[in-house]
Tab-separated table of C-alpha atoms and ligand atoms in Angstrom:
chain	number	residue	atom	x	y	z
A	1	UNK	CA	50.721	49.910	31.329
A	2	UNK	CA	51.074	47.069	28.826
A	3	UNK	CA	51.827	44.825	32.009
A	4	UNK	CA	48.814	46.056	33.848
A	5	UNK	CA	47.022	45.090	30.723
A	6	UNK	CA	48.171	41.810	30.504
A	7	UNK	CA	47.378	40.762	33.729
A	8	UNK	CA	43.872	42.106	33.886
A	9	UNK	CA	43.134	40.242	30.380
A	10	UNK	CA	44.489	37.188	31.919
A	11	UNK	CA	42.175	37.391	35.435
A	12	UNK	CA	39.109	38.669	32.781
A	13	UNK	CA	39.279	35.263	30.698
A	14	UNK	CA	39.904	33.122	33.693
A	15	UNK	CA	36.407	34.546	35.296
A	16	UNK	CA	34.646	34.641	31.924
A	17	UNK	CA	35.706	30.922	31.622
A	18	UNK	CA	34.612	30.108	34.988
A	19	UNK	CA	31.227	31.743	34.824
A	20	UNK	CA	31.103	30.621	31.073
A	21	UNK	CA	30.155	26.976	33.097
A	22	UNK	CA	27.573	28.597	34.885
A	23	UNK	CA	24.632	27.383	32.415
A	24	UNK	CA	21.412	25.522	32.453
A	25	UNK	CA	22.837	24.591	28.543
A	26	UNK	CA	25.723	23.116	29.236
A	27	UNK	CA	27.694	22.788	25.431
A	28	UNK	CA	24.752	25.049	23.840
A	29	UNK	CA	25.455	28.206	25.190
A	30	UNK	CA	25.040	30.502	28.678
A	31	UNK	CA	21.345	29.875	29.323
A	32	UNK	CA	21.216	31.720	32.892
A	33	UNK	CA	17.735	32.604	33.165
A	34	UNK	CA	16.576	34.829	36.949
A	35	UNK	CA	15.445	32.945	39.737
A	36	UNK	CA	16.906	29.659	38.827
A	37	UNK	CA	19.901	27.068	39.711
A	38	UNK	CA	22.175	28.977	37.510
A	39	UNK	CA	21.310	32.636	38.473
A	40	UNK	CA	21.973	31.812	42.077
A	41	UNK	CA	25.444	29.768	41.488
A	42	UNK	CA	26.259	32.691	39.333
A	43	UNK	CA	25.740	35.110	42.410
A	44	UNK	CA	27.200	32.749	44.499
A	45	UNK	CA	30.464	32.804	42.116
A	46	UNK	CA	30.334	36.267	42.381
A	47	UNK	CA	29.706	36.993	45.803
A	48	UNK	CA	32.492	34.767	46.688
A	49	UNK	CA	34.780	36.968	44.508
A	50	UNK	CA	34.320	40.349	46.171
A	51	UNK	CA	34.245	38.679	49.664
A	52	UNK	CA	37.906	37.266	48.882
A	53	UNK	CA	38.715	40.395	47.541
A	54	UNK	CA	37.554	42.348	50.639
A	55	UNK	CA	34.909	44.319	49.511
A	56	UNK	CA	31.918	44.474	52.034
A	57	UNK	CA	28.945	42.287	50.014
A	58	UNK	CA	25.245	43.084	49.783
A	59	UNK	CA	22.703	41.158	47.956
A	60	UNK	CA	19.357	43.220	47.361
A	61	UNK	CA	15.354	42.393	47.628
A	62	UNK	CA	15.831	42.142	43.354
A	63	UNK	CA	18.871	39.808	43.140
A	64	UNK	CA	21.131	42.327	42.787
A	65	UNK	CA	24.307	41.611	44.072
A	66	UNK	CA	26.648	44.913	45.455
A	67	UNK	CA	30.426	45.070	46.528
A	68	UNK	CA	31.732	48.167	48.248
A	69	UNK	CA	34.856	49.837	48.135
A	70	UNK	CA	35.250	52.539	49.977
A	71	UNK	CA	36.591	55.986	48.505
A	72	UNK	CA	37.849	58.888	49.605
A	73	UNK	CA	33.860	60.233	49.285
A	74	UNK	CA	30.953	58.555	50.317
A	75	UNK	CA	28.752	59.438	47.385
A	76	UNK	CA	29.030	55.925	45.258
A	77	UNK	CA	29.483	55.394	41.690
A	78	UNK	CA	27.642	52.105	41.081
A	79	UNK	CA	29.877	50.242	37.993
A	80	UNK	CA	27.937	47.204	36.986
A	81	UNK	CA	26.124	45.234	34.490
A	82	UNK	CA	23.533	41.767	34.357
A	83	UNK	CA	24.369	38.174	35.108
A	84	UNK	CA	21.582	37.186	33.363
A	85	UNK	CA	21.409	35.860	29.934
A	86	UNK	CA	19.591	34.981	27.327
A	87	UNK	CA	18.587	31.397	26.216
A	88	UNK	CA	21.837	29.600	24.383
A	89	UNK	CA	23.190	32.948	24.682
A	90	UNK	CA	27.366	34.312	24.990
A	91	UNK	CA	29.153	34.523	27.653
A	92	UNK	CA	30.582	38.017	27.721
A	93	UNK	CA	27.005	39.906	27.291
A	94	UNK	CA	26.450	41.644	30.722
A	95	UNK	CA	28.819	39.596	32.436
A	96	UNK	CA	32.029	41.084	30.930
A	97	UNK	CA	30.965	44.537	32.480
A	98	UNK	CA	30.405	42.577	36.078
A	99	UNK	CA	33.865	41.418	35.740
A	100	UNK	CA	35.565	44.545	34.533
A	101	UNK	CA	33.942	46.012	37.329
A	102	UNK	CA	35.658	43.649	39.664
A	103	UNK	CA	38.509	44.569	37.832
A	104	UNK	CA	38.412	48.333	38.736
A	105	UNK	CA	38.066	47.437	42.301
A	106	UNK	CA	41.162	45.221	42.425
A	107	UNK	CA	43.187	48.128	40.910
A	108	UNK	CA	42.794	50.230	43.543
A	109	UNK	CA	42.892	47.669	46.158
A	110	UNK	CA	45.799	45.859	44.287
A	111	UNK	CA	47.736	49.181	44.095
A	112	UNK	CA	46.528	50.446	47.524
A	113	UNK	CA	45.051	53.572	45.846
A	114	UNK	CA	41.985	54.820	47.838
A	115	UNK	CA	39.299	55.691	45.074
A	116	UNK	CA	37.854	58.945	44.699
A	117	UNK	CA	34.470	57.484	45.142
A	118	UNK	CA	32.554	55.130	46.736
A	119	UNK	CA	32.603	51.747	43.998
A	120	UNK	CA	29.800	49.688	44.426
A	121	UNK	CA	30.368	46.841	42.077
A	122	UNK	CA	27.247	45.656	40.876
A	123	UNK	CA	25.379	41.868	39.000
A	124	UNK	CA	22.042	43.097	37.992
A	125	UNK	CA	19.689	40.520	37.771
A	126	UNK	CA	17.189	40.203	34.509
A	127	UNK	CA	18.093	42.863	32.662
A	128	UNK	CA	17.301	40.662	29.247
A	129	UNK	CA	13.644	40.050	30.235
A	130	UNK	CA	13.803	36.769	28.426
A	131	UNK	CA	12.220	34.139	31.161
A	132	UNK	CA	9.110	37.205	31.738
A	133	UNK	CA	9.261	39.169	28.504
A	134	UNK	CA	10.201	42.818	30.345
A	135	UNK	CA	13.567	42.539	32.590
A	136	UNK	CA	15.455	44.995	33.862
A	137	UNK	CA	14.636	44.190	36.686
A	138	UNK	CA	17.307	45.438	39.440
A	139	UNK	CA	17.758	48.677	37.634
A	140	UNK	CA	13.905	49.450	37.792
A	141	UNK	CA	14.202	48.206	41.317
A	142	UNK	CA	17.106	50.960	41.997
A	143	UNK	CA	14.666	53.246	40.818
A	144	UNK	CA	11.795	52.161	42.809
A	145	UNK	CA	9.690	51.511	39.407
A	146	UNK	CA	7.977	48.184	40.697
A	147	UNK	CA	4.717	46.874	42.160
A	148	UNK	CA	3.246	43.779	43.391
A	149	UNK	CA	0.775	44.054	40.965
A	150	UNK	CA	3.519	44.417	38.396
A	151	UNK	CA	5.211	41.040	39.390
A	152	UNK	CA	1.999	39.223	39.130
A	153	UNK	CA	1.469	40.794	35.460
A	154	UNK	CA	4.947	39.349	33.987
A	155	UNK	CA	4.145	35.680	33.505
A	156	UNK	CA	7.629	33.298	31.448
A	157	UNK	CA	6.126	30.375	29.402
A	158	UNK	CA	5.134	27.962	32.193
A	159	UNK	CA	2.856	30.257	33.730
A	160	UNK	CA	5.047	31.735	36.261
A	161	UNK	CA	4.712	34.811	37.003
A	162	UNK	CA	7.846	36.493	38.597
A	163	UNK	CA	5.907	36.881	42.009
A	164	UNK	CA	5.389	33.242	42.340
A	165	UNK	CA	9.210	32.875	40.810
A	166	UNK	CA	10.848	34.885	43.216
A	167	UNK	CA	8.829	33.111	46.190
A	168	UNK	CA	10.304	29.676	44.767
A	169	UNK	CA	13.696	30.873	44.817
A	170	UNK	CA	13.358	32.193	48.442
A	171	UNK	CA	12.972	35.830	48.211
A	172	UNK	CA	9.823	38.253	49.337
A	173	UNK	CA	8.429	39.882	46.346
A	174	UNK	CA	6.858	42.395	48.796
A	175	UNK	CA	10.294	42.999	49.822
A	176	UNK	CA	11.350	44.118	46.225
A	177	UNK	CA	10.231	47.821	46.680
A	178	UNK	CA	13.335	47.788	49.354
A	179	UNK	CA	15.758	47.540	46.739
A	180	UNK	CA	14.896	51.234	45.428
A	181	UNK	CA	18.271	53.227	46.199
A	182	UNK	CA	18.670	56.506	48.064
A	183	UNK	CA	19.468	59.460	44.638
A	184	UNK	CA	21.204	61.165	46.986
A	185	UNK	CA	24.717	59.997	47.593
A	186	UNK	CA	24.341	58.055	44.399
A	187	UNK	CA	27.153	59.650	42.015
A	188	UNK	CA	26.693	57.720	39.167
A	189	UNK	CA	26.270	54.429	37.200
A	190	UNK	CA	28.822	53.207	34.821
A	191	UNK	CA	28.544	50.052	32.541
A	192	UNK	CA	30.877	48.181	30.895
A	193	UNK	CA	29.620	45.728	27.781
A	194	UNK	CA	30.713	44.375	24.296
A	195	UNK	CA	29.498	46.337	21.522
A	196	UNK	CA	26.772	43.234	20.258
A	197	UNK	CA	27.258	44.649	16.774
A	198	UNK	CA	29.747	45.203	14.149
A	199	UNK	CA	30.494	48.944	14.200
A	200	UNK	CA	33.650	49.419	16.274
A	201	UNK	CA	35.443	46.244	14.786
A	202	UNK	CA	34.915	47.077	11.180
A	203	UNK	CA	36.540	50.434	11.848
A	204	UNK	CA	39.661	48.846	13.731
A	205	UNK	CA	38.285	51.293	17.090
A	206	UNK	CA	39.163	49.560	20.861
A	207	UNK	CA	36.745	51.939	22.448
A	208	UNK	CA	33.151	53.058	22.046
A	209	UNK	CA	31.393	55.729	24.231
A	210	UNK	CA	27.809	55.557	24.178
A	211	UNK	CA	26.103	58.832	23.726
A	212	UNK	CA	22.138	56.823	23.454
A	213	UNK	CA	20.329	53.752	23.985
A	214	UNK	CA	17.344	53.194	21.850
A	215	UNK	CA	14.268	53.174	22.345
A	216	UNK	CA	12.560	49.688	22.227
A	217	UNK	CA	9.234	48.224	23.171
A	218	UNK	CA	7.922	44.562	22.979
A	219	UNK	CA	4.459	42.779	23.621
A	220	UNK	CA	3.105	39.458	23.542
A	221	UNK	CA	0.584	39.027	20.598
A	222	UNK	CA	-2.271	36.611	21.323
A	223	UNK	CA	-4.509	35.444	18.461
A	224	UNK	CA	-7.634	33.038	19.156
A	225	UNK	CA	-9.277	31.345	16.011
A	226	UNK	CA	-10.497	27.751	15.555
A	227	UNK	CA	-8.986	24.582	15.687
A	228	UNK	CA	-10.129	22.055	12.720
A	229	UNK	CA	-9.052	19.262	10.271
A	230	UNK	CA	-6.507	20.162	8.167
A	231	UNK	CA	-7.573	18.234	5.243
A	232	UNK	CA	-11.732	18.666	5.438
A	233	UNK	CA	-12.259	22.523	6.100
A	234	UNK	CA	-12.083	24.613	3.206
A	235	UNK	CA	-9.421	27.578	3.234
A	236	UNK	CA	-12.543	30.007	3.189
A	237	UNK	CA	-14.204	28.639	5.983
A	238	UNK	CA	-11.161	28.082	8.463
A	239	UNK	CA	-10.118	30.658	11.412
A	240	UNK	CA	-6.754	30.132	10.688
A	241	UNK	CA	-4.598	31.595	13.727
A	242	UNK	CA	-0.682	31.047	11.999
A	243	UNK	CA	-2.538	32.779	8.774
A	244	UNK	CA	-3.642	36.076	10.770
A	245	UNK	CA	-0.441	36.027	12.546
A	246	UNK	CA	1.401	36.223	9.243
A	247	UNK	CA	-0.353	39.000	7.990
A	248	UNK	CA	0.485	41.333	11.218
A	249	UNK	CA	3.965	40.275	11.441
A	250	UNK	CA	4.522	40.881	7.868
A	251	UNK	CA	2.919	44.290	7.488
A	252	UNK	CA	5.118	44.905	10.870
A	253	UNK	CA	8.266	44.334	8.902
A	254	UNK	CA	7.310	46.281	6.024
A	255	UNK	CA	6.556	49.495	8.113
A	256	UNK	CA	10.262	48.606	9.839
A	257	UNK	CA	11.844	48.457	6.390
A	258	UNK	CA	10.771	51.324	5.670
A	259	UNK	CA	12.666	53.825	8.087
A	260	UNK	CA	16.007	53.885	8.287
A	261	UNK	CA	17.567	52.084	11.396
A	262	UNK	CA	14.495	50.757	13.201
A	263	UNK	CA	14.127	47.444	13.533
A	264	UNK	CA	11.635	45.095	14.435
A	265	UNK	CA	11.841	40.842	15.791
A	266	UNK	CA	9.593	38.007	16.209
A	267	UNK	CA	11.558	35.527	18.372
A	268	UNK	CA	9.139	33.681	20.096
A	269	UNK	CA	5.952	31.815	18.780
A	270	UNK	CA	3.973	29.738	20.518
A	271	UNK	CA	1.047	27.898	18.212
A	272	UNK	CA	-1.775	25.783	20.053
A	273	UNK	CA	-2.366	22.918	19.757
A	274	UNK	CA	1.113	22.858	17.383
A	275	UNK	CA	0.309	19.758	15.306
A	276	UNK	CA	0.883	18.684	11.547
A	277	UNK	CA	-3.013	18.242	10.794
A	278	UNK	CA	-5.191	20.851	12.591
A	279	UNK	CA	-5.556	24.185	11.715
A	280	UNK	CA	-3.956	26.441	14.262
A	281	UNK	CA	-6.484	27.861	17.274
A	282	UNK	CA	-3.773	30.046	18.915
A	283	UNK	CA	-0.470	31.889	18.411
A	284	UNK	CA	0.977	33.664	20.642
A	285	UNK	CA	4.400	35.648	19.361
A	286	UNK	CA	6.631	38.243	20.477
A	287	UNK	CA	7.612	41.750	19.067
A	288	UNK	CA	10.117	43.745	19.997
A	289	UNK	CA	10.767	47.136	18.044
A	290	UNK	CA	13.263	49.583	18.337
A	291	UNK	CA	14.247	52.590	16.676
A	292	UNK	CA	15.955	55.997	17.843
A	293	UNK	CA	13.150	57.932	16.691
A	294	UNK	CA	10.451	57.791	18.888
A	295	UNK	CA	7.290	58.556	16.647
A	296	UNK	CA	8.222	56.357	14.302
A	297	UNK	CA	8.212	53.336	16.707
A	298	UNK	CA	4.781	55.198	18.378
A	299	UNK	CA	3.937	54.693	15.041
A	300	UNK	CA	4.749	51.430	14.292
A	301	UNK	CA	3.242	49.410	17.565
A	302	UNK	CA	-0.579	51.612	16.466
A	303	UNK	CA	0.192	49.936	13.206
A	304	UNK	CA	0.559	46.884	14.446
A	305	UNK	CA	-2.598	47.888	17.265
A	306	UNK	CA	-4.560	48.582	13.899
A	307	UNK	CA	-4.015	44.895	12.023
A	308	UNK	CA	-4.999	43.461	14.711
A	309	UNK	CA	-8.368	45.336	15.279
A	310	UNK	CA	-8.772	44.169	11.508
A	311	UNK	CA	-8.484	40.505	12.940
A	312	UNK	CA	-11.304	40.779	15.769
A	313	UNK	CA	-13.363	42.357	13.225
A	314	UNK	CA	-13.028	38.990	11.245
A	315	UNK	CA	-13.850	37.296	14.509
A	316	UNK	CA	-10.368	36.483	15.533
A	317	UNK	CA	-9.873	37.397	19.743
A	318	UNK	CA	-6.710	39.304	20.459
A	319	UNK	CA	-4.584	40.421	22.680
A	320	UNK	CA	-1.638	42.649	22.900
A	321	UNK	CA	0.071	42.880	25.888
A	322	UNK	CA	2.702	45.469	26.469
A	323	UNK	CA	5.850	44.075	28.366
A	324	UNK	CA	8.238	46.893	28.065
A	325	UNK	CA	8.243	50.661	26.968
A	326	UNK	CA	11.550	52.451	26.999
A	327	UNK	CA	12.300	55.688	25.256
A	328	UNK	CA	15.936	56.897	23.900
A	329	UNK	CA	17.961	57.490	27.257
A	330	UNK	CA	21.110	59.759	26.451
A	331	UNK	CA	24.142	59.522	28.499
A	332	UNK	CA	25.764	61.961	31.031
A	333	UNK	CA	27.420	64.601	28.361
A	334	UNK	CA	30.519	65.352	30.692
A	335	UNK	CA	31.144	62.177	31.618
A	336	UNK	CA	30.928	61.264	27.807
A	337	UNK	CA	33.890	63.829	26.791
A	338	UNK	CA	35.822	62.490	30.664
A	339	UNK	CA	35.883	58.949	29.004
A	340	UNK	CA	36.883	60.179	25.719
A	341	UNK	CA	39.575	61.940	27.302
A	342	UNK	CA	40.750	59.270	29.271
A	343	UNK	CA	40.884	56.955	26.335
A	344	UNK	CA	42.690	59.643	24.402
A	345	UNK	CA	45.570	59.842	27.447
A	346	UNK	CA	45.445	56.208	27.506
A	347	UNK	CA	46.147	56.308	23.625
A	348	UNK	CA	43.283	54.144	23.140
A	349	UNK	CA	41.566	54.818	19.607
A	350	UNK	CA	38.217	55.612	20.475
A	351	UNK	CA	34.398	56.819	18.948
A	352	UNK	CA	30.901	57.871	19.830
A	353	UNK	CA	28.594	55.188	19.622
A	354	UNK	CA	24.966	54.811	20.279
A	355	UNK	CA	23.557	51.564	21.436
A	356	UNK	CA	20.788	49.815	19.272
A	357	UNK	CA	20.924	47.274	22.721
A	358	UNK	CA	19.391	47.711	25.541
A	359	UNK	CA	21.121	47.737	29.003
A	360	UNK	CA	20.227	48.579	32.450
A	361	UNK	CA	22.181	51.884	31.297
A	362	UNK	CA	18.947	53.196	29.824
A	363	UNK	CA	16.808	52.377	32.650
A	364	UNK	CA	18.937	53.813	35.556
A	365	UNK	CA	20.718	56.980	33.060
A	366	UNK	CA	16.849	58.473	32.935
A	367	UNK	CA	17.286	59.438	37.331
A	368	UNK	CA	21.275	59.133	37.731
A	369	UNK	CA	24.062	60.284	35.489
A	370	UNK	CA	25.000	57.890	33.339
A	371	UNK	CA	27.727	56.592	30.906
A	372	UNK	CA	28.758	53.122	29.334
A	373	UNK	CA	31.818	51.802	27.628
A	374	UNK	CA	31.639	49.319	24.731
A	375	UNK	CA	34.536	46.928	23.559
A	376	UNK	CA	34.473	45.733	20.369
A	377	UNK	CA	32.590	42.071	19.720
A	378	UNK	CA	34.504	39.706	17.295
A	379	UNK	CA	32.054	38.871	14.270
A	380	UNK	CA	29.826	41.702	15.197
A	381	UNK	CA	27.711	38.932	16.635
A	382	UNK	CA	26.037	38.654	20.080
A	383	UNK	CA	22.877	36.907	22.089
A	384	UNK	CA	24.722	33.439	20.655
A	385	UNK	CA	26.760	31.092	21.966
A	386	UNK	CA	30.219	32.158	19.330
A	387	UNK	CA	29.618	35.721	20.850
A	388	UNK	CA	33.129	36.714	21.922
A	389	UNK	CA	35.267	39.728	23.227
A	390	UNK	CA	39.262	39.738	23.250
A	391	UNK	CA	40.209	40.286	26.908
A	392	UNK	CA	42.757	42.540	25.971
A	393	UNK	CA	39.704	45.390	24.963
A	394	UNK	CA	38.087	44.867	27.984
A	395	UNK	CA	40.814	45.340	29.851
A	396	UNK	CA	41.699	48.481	27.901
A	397	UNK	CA	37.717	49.236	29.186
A	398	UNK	CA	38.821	49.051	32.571
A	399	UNK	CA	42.027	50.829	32.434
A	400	UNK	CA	39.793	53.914	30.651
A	401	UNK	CA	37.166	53.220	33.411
A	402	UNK	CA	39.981	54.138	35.851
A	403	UNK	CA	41.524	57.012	34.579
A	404	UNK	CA	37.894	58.482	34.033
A	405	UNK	CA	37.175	57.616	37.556
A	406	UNK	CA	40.516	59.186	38.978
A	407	UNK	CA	39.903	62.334	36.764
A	408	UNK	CA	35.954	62.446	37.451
A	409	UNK	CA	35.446	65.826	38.301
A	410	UNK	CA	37.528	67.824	35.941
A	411	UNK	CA	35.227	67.733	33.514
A	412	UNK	CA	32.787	69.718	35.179
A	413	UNK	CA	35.879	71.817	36.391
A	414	UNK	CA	36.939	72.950	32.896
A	415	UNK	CA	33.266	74.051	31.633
B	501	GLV	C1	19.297	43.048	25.518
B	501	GLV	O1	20.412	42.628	25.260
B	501	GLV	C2	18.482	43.536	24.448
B	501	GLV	O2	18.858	44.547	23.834
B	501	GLV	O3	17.472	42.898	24.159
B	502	MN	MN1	23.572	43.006	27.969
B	503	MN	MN1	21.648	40.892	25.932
């Protein structure tokens, strides 16, 4: 085993430092953003991979991009993760669990082993929602979760929306609802992807099984005052839009402080007209809060709702505008305790994790059973451009990945 290890950590870092290139950032971190140069070299890269590999390649209505190996069944078990990244982000977040996808497929084809299953190796395309503020894009697409109306409603910083993005990249947004994938026949969805956090390293563990994915949502604040000199209007006569900002986000992270786990991020501002001496007309900033509880996050967002109906009433206009609502998802019990086991035989220490990240996991584990695999992340640190993963985990990942795959069924079997 320790040679089959090897060699997949060695093909894992040469792919991670080929697609590591693929960046509109070049020396600043993977900036691969959907529908733009780097998204489609990326599925290019990719696509070329599973061709030479022999799998047979589709590339779906959402960007999605699908190789097939045949099993011995013809239900599939989808094993994917995202290509896209964040801005000056790592290069292992979703694309590590592409590769040790690709990985699992060149076992069996390397070994001429005939999988149990149908493996459709799977890029997902913006499942960070960072160009449009939402994402997950190809896993709500799976499910058949999107509109036209929807596309025109997600607009990135430019003004874009994604219907007008996807036309400039040469796809049919009307063509998206295609993508949605038939439930039956579909076995199951496994992801692969680093930990993002500090848990598994500082306890020495090489795998994590997820048992739940938080639940997060995030809007786009808008607050409208009124623009004036900095140095002639008084502080008591000014509509100050930075000032009422302030006040929201900071009563935001006092209600987050004060349950345990939740957390809550402002990571994008935007201040109009953004100049040393005029008072600030408009802000717009990002939230995104998550927490495993759900009320207290229900909670948290009518606080928020509340401070800003305080603000209008001072003659401030706002606007909050949900981009994305997802609640806990839990993963598939049996196949939780079939990965355990298989990490156990593999004599690979191993723990129950739950995932404070999101991942298309908890979009597509709400229709389809559902389990992911974290490998520890060096530093604890992710969405940067340091983020890094020893190959030698993942490809511990994808030796568990197999086992669980060739014992899939026992589970159920033996309850
Ligand atoms: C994606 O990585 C997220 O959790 O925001
Ligand atoms: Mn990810
Ligand atoms: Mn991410």
């Amino acid at each position: 085993m320790k040679n089959e290890l090897d060699y997949i950590a060695g093909r894992i870092e040469k792919y991670i430092s080929d697609t590591k290139k693929i960046t509109a950032t070049p020396g600043q971190g993977v900036t691969r953003l959907p529908f733009t140069l780097e998204s489609k070299r990326c599925v290019h890269y990719l696509e070329e991979k599973m061709k030479n590999m022999g799998l047979a390649v589709t590339e779906d209505a959402s960007g999605a991009i699908i190789g097939i190996l045949e099993g011995k069944s013809e239900q599939r078990i989808m094993i994917g993760s995202h290509y896209d990244s964040v801005e000056h982000g790592g290069a292992y977040d979703g694309m590590a669990g592409i590769l040790c996808g690709l990985e699992i497929a060149a076992y069996y084809i390397r070994n001429q082993m005939i999988p149990p299953y149908t493996l459709e190796i799977a890029g997902l395309n913006d499942e960070e929602g960072d160009r449009f503020g939402g994402g997950y894009l190809s896993s709500k697409a799976f499910l058949g979760k999107w509109t036209t109306n929807d596309l025109k409603y997600y607009i990135d910083k430019h003004g874009i929306s994604y219907y007008d993005a996807m036309i400039l990249y040469g796809y049919a947004p009307e063509h998206l609802m295609r993508a949605e994938r038939p439930r039956k026949g579909w076995k199951g969805y496994l992801e692969i992807h680093v930990e993002q956090g500090p848990i598994m390293e500082s306890q020495g563990i090489e795998i994590g099984i997820v048992e739940t994915i938080v639940a997060i949502q995030r809007y786009y604040i808008t607050i409208v005052g009124k623009a004036d000199h900095a140095g002639t209007q008084p502080m008591d006569t000014r509509s100050d839009a930075v000032m009422a900002a302030m006040d929201v986000i900071t009563n935001m992270r006092k209600y987050v402080l004060k349950h345990k786990g939740m957390v809550g991020t402002v990571g994008e501002i935007h201040v109009y007209p953004n100049e040393i001496n005029i008072v600030p007309e408009k802000i717009t900033f990002s939230i995104d809060v998550r927490s495993a509880d759900q009320e207290w996050l229900d909670e948290c967002v009518h606080q928020i709702s509340e401070d800003i109906k305080k603000k209008e009433m001072k003659g401030f206009t706002c606007e909050m505008k949900p981009t994305l609502t997802n609640t806990v998802t839990a993963m598939k019990e049996e196949w939780v305790k079939g990965l355990e086991k298989s990490a156990d035989r593999l004599g690979f220490s191993n723990m129950r994790i739950n995932s404070g990240a999101g991942h298309d996991a908890a979009i597509i584990g709400k229709e389809v059973d559902t389990a992911m695999l974290f490998v520890p992340s060096v530093g604890g640190r992710s969405h940067i451009p340091e983020e890094y993963s020893d190959e030698r985990d993942l490809a511990k990942a994808v030796l568990t990945a197999i086992d669980f795959i060739d014992h899939i069924d026992e589970e159920r079997k033996s309850e």
